[in-house]
Amino acid sequence: MKPIERPGRWLIILPPLLFLLIFFLIPFVFAFKISFADTAARVPPFTDILSTTPDHHLQFSLSLGNYQYLFTDEVYGVAYLYSLKTAFFSTLICLVLGYPMAYAIARASKSTQNILLLIIILPFWTSFLLRVYALEGIIRDNGILNTVLLHLGLIHEPLRIMRTTLAVYLGIIYSYLPFMVLPLFATLEKLDRSLLEAASDLGSPPWRVFLDVTLPLSIPGIIAGSLLVFIPAVGEFVIPSLLGGPDSLMIGRVLWDEFFGNHDWPVASAVAIAFLFLLAGPIAIYQYYNVKQLEA
Amino acid sequence: MERRFSPTLLTILCLGITVLYLPILVLIAFSFNASPLVNVWGGFSTAWYFQLLHNRQLLQAALLSLEVAVTASTAAVVLGTMAAIALVRFARFRGRLLLTGMVNAPLVMPEIITGITQLLLFVSMLQMFGWPHRGFTTIVLSHVAFCSAYVTITVQSRLQTADRSLEEAAMDLGSGPARAFLEITLPILMPAILSSWLLSFTLSLDDLVISSFVSGPGASTLPMVIYSKVKLGVSPDVNALASLIICAVGACVISAGYFMRRADQRRALEMQMAER
């Protein structure tokens, strides 16, 4: 067929390209620049890197102090590690819980499948903030869980879950489970059935078929789902802020406090940039798999 | 292939679904609690719902959030669809890799980073050009950025599976490419476009972190107000508000899904008839 003529093409390409360039990519350049500035008591609260002195000389002041500060104040290192650890174990639990769910949905009949998928997707559409808030109603000291357990006589005093690390884990698993199930389902559903049948015809017991055929073939789904949970979970703010205790110091919370509490924009920028470098690897892997899947 | 569920599999599936839904159901049940105490059932009451009508702060925030969501999702649908067309239909162009990266990155980028970087952009822009002032405009701009990414992904997958033969037939019959696209392909894309509008709308309506960074004094969206109330503890009128939002969004999503499936089925039927 005749390709659409060149000038017409740019009318379609340029608007989204420019918009995302200006409002998504260039902001990182500004954050990078400001992470080298110093805090100043003015609006906006940081110094210029390039400025002209009164005698019209260009002045260039670059401060590495903010990055040095990240290494000297141990709160940042602790928060980074805590965030990585929390996100890693939550992702693992989501995978253990989500894989059988996705597997069951992929094996259901077509009509059941549609209903089950809707059930899994629906929470994704309802407010994240409100779902985290709803979870609080279950796990707080006088919440449903404790009330039921006390009534049953299983415990004699309320379990303390709110404001602990356990609450943060529960919050992340509860909020991000659909992100794990959906990509897993997508790969499991596309699985070539004839391979499974061939394996069992050749005498493999079901668990061997699963380990030798299903599991290796579903690795792209495992990677996509895990990254979709892990990356946002590392930067999570709402969950540790509403459910966690003072020791649930995730990097998102540190950033928020640095910004709104201390008004230290340059340090906050440096935290954000350092954080981004830390996530660059996982994000690149995610992009790689995504592009490969779309081109396929 | 056998359609047998093992009991373990079924148990985990049911457990997972319970985990996803129990908190929401409990929340809705307690929004009808007459007692202001969160752990005591004091009988059925709709008082908290009526109290919402008198809360000016909440109503104002809800109005701002709705305005932002409608504006942002409409703009995001236009930009996102354009990006999807560019990525699927134009095989090679300069900036293709850049565009692919920029529509996929917002899906995994932690909101807090997006929020902080966008705020720094807006502040620097205001210094340089005197625009934009923080508030409605900046919230909409940043929402368009992440919503258009979701739109592109949704429309892109639909466009990839769309049958091109009809469009080619129309062009063989003398339609220009633009007209063939508008009359043949756009209707096929419509379900994807509508559902991505709805998705953008709910994402924008729900956003707390990015809005908190880029908004200015006086411009508080609904999630910002809810967050500050929730931070202080559980309150019964937030239960009522949350139930309303969850039910409204749920009803919209289910009915939209139903109508889109019907439209799809009708289209498939028409295609079959035409082929005979």
Coordinates of C-alpha atoms in Angstrom, one line a residue:
Chain A
M1 CA 0.0 0.0 0.0
K2 CA 0.9 3.6 -0.5
P3 CA 2.6 5.0 2.6
I4 CA 1.2 8.2 4.1
E5 CA 3.2 11.1 2.7
R6 CA 6.0 12.4 4.9
P7 CA 4.9 15.9 6.0
G8 CA 1.5 14.4 7.0
R9 CA 3.2 11.9 9.2
W10 CA 4.9 14.5 11.3
L11 CA 1.6 16.1 12.1
I12 CA 0.8 12.9 13.9
I13 CA 4.2 12.1 15.4
L14 CA 5.2 15.6 16.7
P15 CA 2.4 16.5 19.1
P16 CA 2.8 13.5 21.4
L17 CA 6.6 13.4 20.9
L18 CA 7.0 17.0 21.9
F19 CA 4.6 16.9 24.7
L20 CA 6.2 13.9 26.4
L21 CA 9.7 15.4 25.7
I22 CA 8.8 18.6 27.5
F23 CA 6.6 17.3 30.3
F24 CA 8.2 13.9 31.0
L25 CA 11.8 13.8 29.9
I26 CA 13.1 17.4 30.2
P27 CA 11.9 17.5 33.9
F28 CA 14.7 15.0 34.6
V29 CA 17.2 17.4 33.2
F30 CA 16.0 20.2 35.5
A31 CA 16.0 17.8 38.5
F32 CA 19.6 16.8 37.6
K33 CA 20.6 20.5 37.3
I34 CA 19.0 21.5 40.6
S35 CA 20.5 18.6 42.4
F36 CA 23.8 20.5 42.0
A37 CA 22.5 23.7 43.3
D38 CA 22.5 25.0 46.9
T39 CA 19.6 25.7 49.1
A40 CA 18.7 29.4 49.3
A41 CA 16.2 31.4 51.3
R42 CA 14.2 32.6 48.3
V43 CA 11.5 31.6 45.8
P44 CA 12.2 29.0 44.3
P45 CA 14.4 27.8 47.2
F46 CA 17.7 27.1 45.4
T47 CA 20.6 28.9 43.9
D48 CA 21.3 29.3 40.2
I49 CA 24.1 27.2 38.7
L50 CA 24.8 29.8 36.0
S51 CA 24.5 33.4 36.9
T52 CA 26.0 36.7 35.9
T53 CA 28.1 38.6 38.5
P54 CA 27.6 42.4 38.8
D55 CA 30.5 43.0 36.5
H56 CA 28.9 40.9 33.7
H57 CA 31.0 37.8 34.1
L58 CA 29.4 34.5 33.8
Q59 CA 29.6 32.6 37.1
F60 CA 29.4 28.9 37.3
S61 CA 28.8 27.3 40.7
L62 CA 28.3 23.6 40.9
S63 CA 27.9 22.0 44.2
L64 CA 28.4 18.3 44.8
G65 CA 27.5 18.8 48.4
N66 CA 24.0 17.3 48.1
Y67 CA 25.4 14.0 46.8
Q68 CA 28.0 14.0 49.5
Y69 CA 25.3 14.6 52.0
L70 CA 23.4 11.4 50.8
F71 CA 26.5 9.4 51.8
T72 CA 27.2 11.1 55.1
D73 CA 23.7 11.1 56.5
E74 CA 22.8 7.5 57.0
V75 CA 19.1 8.0 56.9
Y76 CA 19.3 7.8 53.0
G77 CA 21.2 4.6 52.8
V78 CA 19.0 3.0 55.4
A79 CA 15.8 4.1 53.5
Y80 CA 17.2 2.9 50.2
L81 CA 18.0 -0.5 51.6
Y82 CA 14.7 -0.8 53.5
S83 CA 12.7 0.2 50.3
L84 CA 14.6 -2.4 48.2
K85 CA 14.1 -5.1 50.8
T86 CA 10.4 -4.4 51.3
A87 CA 9.7 -4.2 47.6
F88 CA 11.7 -7.4 46.9
F89 CA 9.9 -9.5 49.5
S90 CA 6.5 -8.1 48.6
T91 CA 7.1 -8.9 44.9
L92 CA 8.1 -12.4 45.9
I93 CA 4.9 -12.9 47.9
C94 CA 2.8 -11.4 45.1
L95 CA 4.5 -13.9 42.7
V96 CA 3.8 -16.9 44.9
L97 CA 0.1 -15.8 45.4
G98 CA -0.4 -14.4 41.9
Y99 CA 1.1 -17.3 39.8
P100 CA -1.5 -19.9 40.9
M101 CA -4.3 -17.3 40.4
A102 CA -3.1 -16.5 36.9
Y103 CA -2.7 -20.3 36.2
A104 CA -6.2 -21.1 37.4
I105 CA -7.7 -18.2 35.3
A106 CA -5.8 -19.3 32.2
R107 CA -7.2 -22.9 32.6
A108 CA -10.8 -21.8 33.2
S109 CA -13.3 -21.9 30.4
K110 CA -13.6 -18.8 28.2
S111 CA -16.7 -17.3 29.8
T112 CA -15.4 -18.0 33.4
Q113 CA -12.1 -16.4 32.3
N114 CA -13.8 -13.2 31.3
I115 CA -15.6 -12.9 34.6
L116 CA -12.5 -13.7 36.6
L117 CA -10.4 -11.2 34.7
L118 CA -13.0 -8.5 35.3
I119 CA -12.9 -9.4 39.1
I120 CA -9.1 -9.0 39.0
I121 CA -9.0 -5.8 37.0
L122 CA -11.8 -4.0 38.8
P123 CA -9.7 -3.1 41.9
F124 CA -7.1 -1.7 39.6
W125 CA -9.7 0.8 38.4
T126 CA -10.9 1.8 41.9
S127 CA -8.9 4.4 43.8
F128 CA -5.5 3.3 45.1
L129 CA -5.7 5.7 48.0
L130 CA -9.1 4.5 49.0
R131 CA -8.1 0.9 48.9
V132 CA -5.2 1.5 51.2
Y133 CA -7.6 3.3 53.5
A134 CA -10.0 0.4 53.3
L135 CA -7.2 -2.0 54.3
E136 CA -6.7 0.1 57.4
G137 CA -10.3 -0.8 58.4
I138 CA -9.3 -4.5 58.4
I139 CA -6.0 -4.5 60.1
R140 CA -6.2 -1.7 62.7
D141 CA -6.3 -2.5 66.4
N142 CA -10.1 -2.4 66.6
G143 CA -10.6 -3.5 63.0
I144 CA -12.5 -6.5 61.6
L145 CA -9.6 -8.9 61.8
N146 CA -8.9 -8.4 65.5
T147 CA -12.6 -8.3 66.3
V148 CA -13.2 -11.6 64.6
L149 CA -10.1 -13.3 66.1
L150 CA -11.0 -12.0 69.6
H151 CA -14.6 -13.3 69.3
L152 CA -13.3 -16.7 68.2
G153 CA -11.0 -16.7 71.2
L154 CA -8.0 -17.3 69.1
I155 CA -6.2 -14.3 70.6
H156 CA -6.7 -12.5 73.9
E157 CA -5.5 -9.1 73.0
P158 CA -5.6 -7.3 69.6
L159 CA -2.8 -8.0 67.2
R160 CA -0.7 -4.9 66.6
I161 CA -0.5 -4.8 62.8
M162 CA -1.1 -1.1 62.0
R163 CA 2.1 1.1 62.0
T164 CA 4.4 -1.9 61.6
T165 CA 6.4 -3.3 58.8
L166 CA 3.9 -6.1 58.4
A167 CA 1.2 -3.5 57.5
V168 CA 3.4 -2.1 54.8
Y169 CA 3.9 -5.6 53.3
L170 CA 0.2 -6.3 53.5
G171 CA -0.6 -3.0 51.8
I172 CA 1.8 -3.5 48.9
I173 CA 0.7 -7.1 48.3
Y174 CA -3.0 -6.1 48.5
S175 CA -2.5 -3.1 46.1
Y176 CA -0.2 -4.6 43.6
L177 CA -1.5 -8.1 43.3
P178 CA -3.5 -7.4 40.0
F179 CA -0.3 -6.0 38.4
M180 CA 1.3 -9.5 39.0
V181 CA -1.7 -11.6 37.9
L182 CA -2.4 -9.8 34.6
P183 CA 0.9 -10.2 32.8
L184 CA 1.3 -13.7 34.1
F185 CA -2.1 -14.6 32.8
A186 CA -1.3 -13.1 29.4
T187 CA 1.8 -15.4 29.0
L188 CA 0.1 -18.4 30.5
E189 CA -2.9 -18.1 28.2
K190 CA -0.7 -17.9 25.1
L191 CA 1.2 -21.0 26.1
D192 CA 1.3 -23.6 23.3
R193 CA -1.1 -26.3 24.6
S194 CA 0.4 -28.9 22.2
L195 CA 3.7 -28.7 24.1
L196 CA 2.0 -29.6 27.4
E197 CA 0.2 -32.4 25.8
A198 CA 3.3 -33.7 24.1
A199 CA 5.1 -33.7 27.4
S200 CA 2.4 -35.6 29.2
D201 CA 2.0 -38.0 26.3
L202 CA 5.7 -38.8 26.6
G203 CA 5.0 -39.8 30.2
S204 CA 5.9 -36.7 32.3
P205 CA 3.9 -36.5 35.5
P206 CA 2.0 -33.2 35.8
W207 CA 4.5 -31.6 38.2
R208 CA 7.3 -32.4 35.7
V209 CA 5.3 -30.9 32.8
F210 CA 4.9 -27.8 35.0
L211 CA 8.5 -27.5 35.9
D212 CA 9.9 -28.4 32.5
V213 CA 7.5 -26.7 30.2
T214 CA 5.0 -24.3 31.8
L215 CA 7.4 -22.5 34.2
P216 CA 10.3 -21.8 31.7
L217 CA 7.8 -20.6 29.0
S218 CA 6.1 -18.2 31.5
I219 CA 9.4 -16.5 32.4
P220 CA 8.6 -13.4 30.3
G221 CA 5.3 -13.0 32.3
I222 CA 7.1 -13.5 35.6
I223 CA 9.7 -10.8 34.7
A224 CA 7.0 -8.4 33.5
G225 CA 4.8 -8.9 36.5
S226 CA 7.6 -8.8 39.0
L227 CA 9.0 -5.5 37.6
L228 CA 5.5 -4.0 37.5
V229 CA 5.2 -4.7 41.2
F230 CA 8.8 -4.1 42.3
I231 CA 9.6 -0.8 40.6
P232 CA 6.6 1.2 41.8
A233 CA 6.8 -0.5 45.2
V234 CA 10.3 0.7 45.8
G235 CA 9.1 4.3 45.4
E236 CA 5.8 3.8 47.3
F237 CA 4.7 6.7 49.4
V238 CA 1.1 6.3 50.3
I239 CA 1.3 2.8 51.8
P240 CA 4.3 3.4 54.3
S241 CA 2.8 6.8 55.1
L242 CA -0.7 5.6 56.0
L243 CA 0.0 2.1 57.2
G244 CA 3.6 2.0 58.3
G245 CA 5.1 3.1 61.5
P246 CA 7.9 5.7 62.1
D247 CA 10.4 3.0 61.3
S248 CA 8.9 2.2 57.9
L249 CA 11.3 4.7 56.4
M250 CA 10.9 4.1 52.7
I251 CA 12.6 6.3 50.2
G252 CA 9.4 7.8 48.9
R253 CA 8.6 9.0 52.4
V254 CA 12.1 10.5 52.9
L255 CA 11.7 12.4 49.6
W256 CA 8.3 13.7 50.6
D257 CA 9.5 14.9 54.0
E258 CA 12.7 16.5 52.5
F259 CA 10.4 18.4 50.1
F260 CA 7.4 19.3 52.2
G261 CA 8.9 19.2 55.6
N262 CA 12.4 20.6 55.2
H263 CA 11.8 22.5 51.9
D264 CA 15.2 21.3 50.8
W265 CA 14.7 21.1 47.1
P266 CA 18.3 20.5 46.0
V267 CA 18.7 17.6 48.4
A268 CA 15.3 16.1 47.4
S269 CA 16.5 16.4 43.7
A270 CA 19.7 14.6 44.5
V271 CA 17.7 11.8 46.3
A272 CA 15.4 11.5 43.3
I273 CA 18.3 11.4 40.8
A274 CA 20.2 8.8 42.9
F275 CA 17.0 6.8 43.2
L276 CA 16.5 6.9 39.5
F277 CA 20.0 5.6 38.8
L278 CA 19.2 2.7 41.2
L279 CA 16.1 1.9 39.3
A280 CA 17.6 2.4 35.8
G281 CA 18.5 -1.3 35.6
P282 CA 15.1 -2.7 36.4
I283 CA 13.4 -0.1 34.2
A284 CA 15.7 -0.9 31.3
I285 CA 14.9 -4.6 31.6
Y286 CA 11.2 -3.9 31.7
Q287 CA 11.4 -1.6 28.6
Y288 CA 13.4 -4.3 26.8
Y289 CA 10.8 -7.0 27.4
N290 CA 8.0 -4.6 26.6
V291 CA 9.4 -3.5 23.3
K292 CA 10.2 -7.1 22.4
Q293 CA 6.7 -8.2 23.2
L294 CA 5.1 -5.3 21.2
E295 CA 7.3 -6.0 18.2
A296 CA 6.5 -9.7 18.3
Chain B
M1 CA -6.8 -29.5 27.4
E2 CA -8.4 -30.7 30.7
R3 CA -10.4 -28.1 32.5
R4 CA -9.9 -29.5 36.0
F5 CA -9.2 -27.2 38.9
S6 CA -7.1 -28.8 41.6
P7 CA -8.5 -27.9 45.1
T8 CA -5.3 -26.0 46.0
L9 CA -5.5 -23.9 42.9
L10 CA -9.1 -23.1 43.5
T11 CA -8.4 -22.2 47.2
I12 CA -5.6 -19.8 46.3
L13 CA -7.8 -18.2 43.6
C14 CA -10.7 -17.7 46.1
L15 CA -8.3 -16.5 48.8
G16 CA -6.7 -14.0 46.4
I17 CA -10.1 -12.6 45.3
T18 CA -11.2 -12.4 48.9
V19 CA -8.1 -10.4 49.8
L20 CA -8.8 -8.0 47.0
Y21 CA -12.4 -7.4 47.9
L22 CA -12.9 -7.9 51.6
P23 CA -11.5 -4.4 52.6
I24 CA -13.7 -2.6 50.1
L25 CA -16.9 -4.5 51.2
V26 CA -16.1 -3.8 54.9
L27 CA -15.6 -0.1 54.1
I28 CA -18.9 0.1 52.3
A29 CA -20.7 -1.7 55.1
F30 CA -19.3 0.6 57.8
S31 CA -20.3 3.7 55.7
F32 CA -23.9 2.9 56.8
N33 CA -23.0 2.7 60.4
A34 CA -25.0 5.1 62.6
S35 CA -22.3 5.1 65.3
P36 CA -19.4 7.5 64.7
L37 CA -17.2 4.9 66.5
V38 CA -15.4 2.9 63.9
N39 CA -15.6 -0.4 65.7
V40 CA -19.1 -0.4 67.1
W41 CA -22.1 -1.2 64.9
G42 CA -24.8 1.4 65.9
G43 CA -27.5 0.5 63.4
F44 CA -28.2 1.4 59.8
S45 CA -28.0 5.0 58.8
T46 CA -27.3 7.2 55.7
A47 CA -26.5 10.2 57.8
W48 CA -22.8 10.3 56.7
Y49 CA -23.9 10.5 53.1
F50 CA -26.1 13.6 53.8
Q51 CA -23.3 15.2 55.8
L52 CA -21.1 15.1 52.7
L53 CA -23.4 17.5 51.0
H54 CA -22.6 20.2 53.6
N55 CA -18.9 19.7 53.5
R56 CA -17.8 22.7 51.3
Q57 CA -14.1 21.7 51.3
L58 CA -14.8 18.2 50.0
L59 CA -17.3 19.4 47.4
Q60 CA -14.9 22.0 46.1
A61 CA -12.1 19.5 45.9
A62 CA -14.4 17.0 44.1
L63 CA -15.3 19.7 41.6
L64 CA -11.6 20.5 40.9
S65 CA -10.7 16.8 40.6
L66 CA -13.6 16.2 38.1
E67 CA -12.5 19.2 36.0
V68 CA -8.9 18.1 36.0
A69 CA -9.9 14.5 35.2
V70 CA -12.1 15.4 32.2
T71 CA -9.6 17.9 30.7
A72 CA -6.6 15.7 31.2
S73 CA -8.1 12.4 30.0
T74 CA -9.6 14.1 26.9
A75 CA -6.2 15.6 26.0
A76 CA -4.4 12.3 26.9
V77 CA -6.7 10.3 24.5
V78 CA -5.9 12.6 21.6
L79 CA -2.1 12.6 22.2
G80 CA -2.0 9.0 23.2
T81 CA -3.9 7.8 20.1
M82 CA -1.6 9.9 17.9
A83 CA 1.4 8.2 19.5
A84 CA -0.1 4.8 19.0
I85 CA -0.8 5.5 15.3
A86 CA 2.8 6.7 14.9
L87 CA 4.3 3.6 16.6
V88 CA 2.1 1.0 14.8
R89 CA 1.7 2.5 11.4
F90 CA 4.9 4.4 10.7
A91 CA 7.6 1.8 10.6
R92 CA 10.6 4.1 10.8
F93 CA 11.0 7.7 11.8
R94 CA 13.5 9.7 13.7
G95 CA 12.6 9.7 17.4
R96 CA 10.8 6.3 17.3
L97 CA 12.9 4.8 20.0
L98 CA 12.6 7.9 22.1
L99 CA 8.8 7.9 21.8
T100 CA 8.6 4.2 22.6
G101 CA 10.7 4.8 25.7
M102 CA 8.6 7.8 26.8
V103 CA 5.3 6.0 26.5
N104 CA 6.5 3.0 28.4
A105 CA 8.5 4.6 31.2
P106 CA 5.6 6.5 33.0
L107 CA 3.9 3.1 33.6
V108 CA 6.7 2.0 35.9
M109 CA 8.2 5.3 37.0
P110 CA 7.6 5.8 40.7
E111 CA 5.1 8.7 41.0
I112 CA 7.2 10.5 43.5
I113 CA 10.0 10.9 41.0
T114 CA 7.7 12.1 38.3
G115 CA 6.1 14.5 40.6
I116 CA 9.3 16.0 41.9
T117 CA 10.9 16.4 38.5
Q118 CA 7.7 17.9 37.0
L119 CA 7.5 20.4 39.8
L120 CA 11.1 21.5 39.2
L121 CA 10.2 21.9 35.5
F122 CA 7.2 24.0 36.2
V123 CA 9.1 26.2 38.7
S124 CA 11.9 26.8 36.2
M125 CA 9.4 27.5 33.4
L126 CA 7.6 30.0 35.5
Q127 CA 11.0 31.7 36.2
M128 CA 11.8 31.8 32.5
F129 CA 8.5 32.4 30.7
G130 CA 6.1 33.5 33.5
W131 CA 4.0 30.4 32.8
P132 CA 2.5 28.1 34.1
H133 CA 1.3 29.1 37.5
R134 CA 1.0 26.2 39.9
G135 CA -2.6 25.0 40.2
F136 CA -5.2 23.7 37.7
T137 CA -2.9 24.0 34.6
T138 CA 0.1 22.3 36.1
I139 CA -2.0 19.4 37.5
V140 CA -3.6 18.9 34.1
L141 CA -0.3 19.0 32.3
S142 CA 1.3 16.4 34.5
H143 CA -1.8 14.1 34.4
V144 CA -1.9 14.3 30.6
A145 CA 1.8 13.1 30.6
F146 CA 1.2 9.8 32.5
C147 CA -2.4 9.2 31.2
S148 CA -1.3 9.4 27.5
A149 CA 1.1 6.6 28.2
Y150 CA -1.7 4.3 29.3
V151 CA -3.8 5.4 26.3
T152 CA -1.0 4.7 23.9
I153 CA -0.5 1.1 25.3
T154 CA -4.2 0.3 25.1
V155 CA -4.8 1.8 21.6
Q156 CA -1.5 0.4 20.3
S157 CA -2.5 -3.2 21.1
R158 CA -5.9 -2.7 19.5
L159 CA -4.4 -1.2 16.4
Q160 CA -1.9 -4.0 16.0
T161 CA -4.7 -6.6 15.8
A162 CA -7.0 -4.4 13.6
D163 CA -7.6 -5.8 10.1
R164 CA -6.0 -3.5 7.6
S165 CA -7.7 -5.1 4.5
L166 CA -10.8 -2.9 4.9
E167 CA -8.7 0.3 5.0
E168 CA -6.8 -0.9 2.0
A169 CA -10.0 -1.7 0.2
A170 CA -11.3 1.8 0.9
M171 CA -8.1 3.3 -0.5
D172 CA -8.3 1.1 -3.6
L173 CA -11.8 2.5 -4.1
G174 CA -10.3 6.0 -4.1
S175 CA -10.4 7.2 -0.5
G176 CA -7.4 9.2 0.6
P177 CA -5.4 7.6 3.5
A178 CA -6.7 10.2 6.0
R179 CA -10.3 9.6 5.0
A180 CA -9.9 5.8 5.0
F181 CA -8.4 6.0 8.5
L182 CA -11.2 8.2 9.8
E183 CA -14.0 6.2 8.3
I184 CA -12.7 2.6 8.7
T185 CA -10.0 2.4 11.4
L186 CA -11.2 5.0 13.9
P187 CA -14.5 3.2 14.4
I188 CA -12.6 -0.1 15.0
L189 CA -10.4 1.7 17.5
M190 CA -13.3 3.4 19.3
P191 CA -13.7 0.8 22.1
A192 CA -10.0 1.0 22.9
I193 CA -10.2 4.8 22.8
L194 CA -13.2 5.0 25.1
S195 CA -11.9 2.5 27.6
S196 CA -8.6 4.3 27.7
W197 CA -10.4 7.6 28.3
L198 CA -12.2 6.0 31.2
L199 CA -8.9 4.6 32.5
S200 CA -7.3 8.0 32.3
F201 CA -10.2 9.6 34.0
T202 CA -10.0 7.2 37.0
L203 CA -6.2 7.5 37.2
S204 CA -6.4 11.3 37.1
L205 CA -9.2 11.3 39.7
D206 CA -7.2 9.1 42.0
D207 CA -3.8 10.7 41.7
L208 CA -2.4 11.9 45.0
V209 CA 1.4 12.0 44.8
I210 CA 2.0 13.9 41.5
S211 CA -0.8 16.4 42.2
S212 CA 0.5 17.1 45.7
F213 CA 3.9 18.1 44.2
V214 CA 2.7 20.1 41.2
S215 CA -0.3 21.9 42.7
G216 CA -0.1 25.3 44.2
P217 CA -1.7 27.0 47.1
G218 CA -5.5 26.8 47.1
A219 CA -5.7 24.1 44.6
S220 CA -6.5 20.9 46.5
T221 CA -7.7 17.9 44.6
L222 CA -10.1 15.3 46.2
P223 CA -7.3 12.8 46.9
M224 CA -5.3 15.5 48.6
V225 CA -8.2 16.4 50.9
I226 CA -9.0 12.7 51.6
Y227 CA -5.3 12.0 52.4
S228 CA -5.0 14.8 54.9
K229 CA -8.3 13.6 56.6
V230 CA -7.2 9.9 56.6
K231 CA -3.8 10.9 58.0
L232 CA -5.6 12.0 61.1
G233 CA -7.5 8.7 61.5
V234 CA -10.5 6.9 60.2
S235 CA -13.5 9.1 59.8
P236 CA -17.1 8.0 58.9
D237 CA -17.7 10.7 56.3
V238 CA -14.6 9.6 54.3
N239 CA -16.1 6.0 54.4
A240 CA -19.3 7.4 52.8
L241 CA -17.4 9.4 50.2
A242 CA -15.1 6.4 49.4
S243 CA -18.1 4.1 49.0
L244 CA -19.7 6.5 46.6
I245 CA -16.6 6.9 44.5
I246 CA -15.9 3.1 44.4
C247 CA -19.5 2.2 43.5
A248 CA -19.7 5.0 40.8
V249 CA -16.4 3.9 39.2
G250 CA -17.2 0.2 39.5
A251 CA -20.6 0.8 37.8
C252 CA -19.0 2.8 35.0
V253 CA -16.3 0.3 34.3
I254 CA -18.7 -2.7 34.3
S255 CA -21.3 -1.0 32.1
A256 CA -18.6 0.4 29.7
G257 CA -17.1 -3.1 29.5
Y258 CA -20.5 -4.6 28.7
F259 CA -21.4 -2.1 26.0
M260 CA -18.0 -2.4 24.4
R261 CA -18.3 -6.2 24.2
R262 CA -21.7 -5.8 22.7
A263 CA -20.4 -3.4 20.1
D264 CA -17.5 -5.7 19.3
Q265 CA -19.9 -8.7 18.9
R266 CA -22.2 -6.7 16.6
R267 CA -19.2 -5.6 14.5
A268 CA -18.0 -9.3 14.2
L269 CA -21.5 -10.3 13.2
E270 CA -21.7 -7.6 10.5
M271 CA -18.3 -8.7 9.2
Q272 CA -19.6 -12.3 8.9
M273 CA -22.7 -11.2 7.1
A274 CA -20.7 -9.1 4.7
E275 CA -18.4 -12.0 3.9
R276 CA -21.3 -14.2 2.9

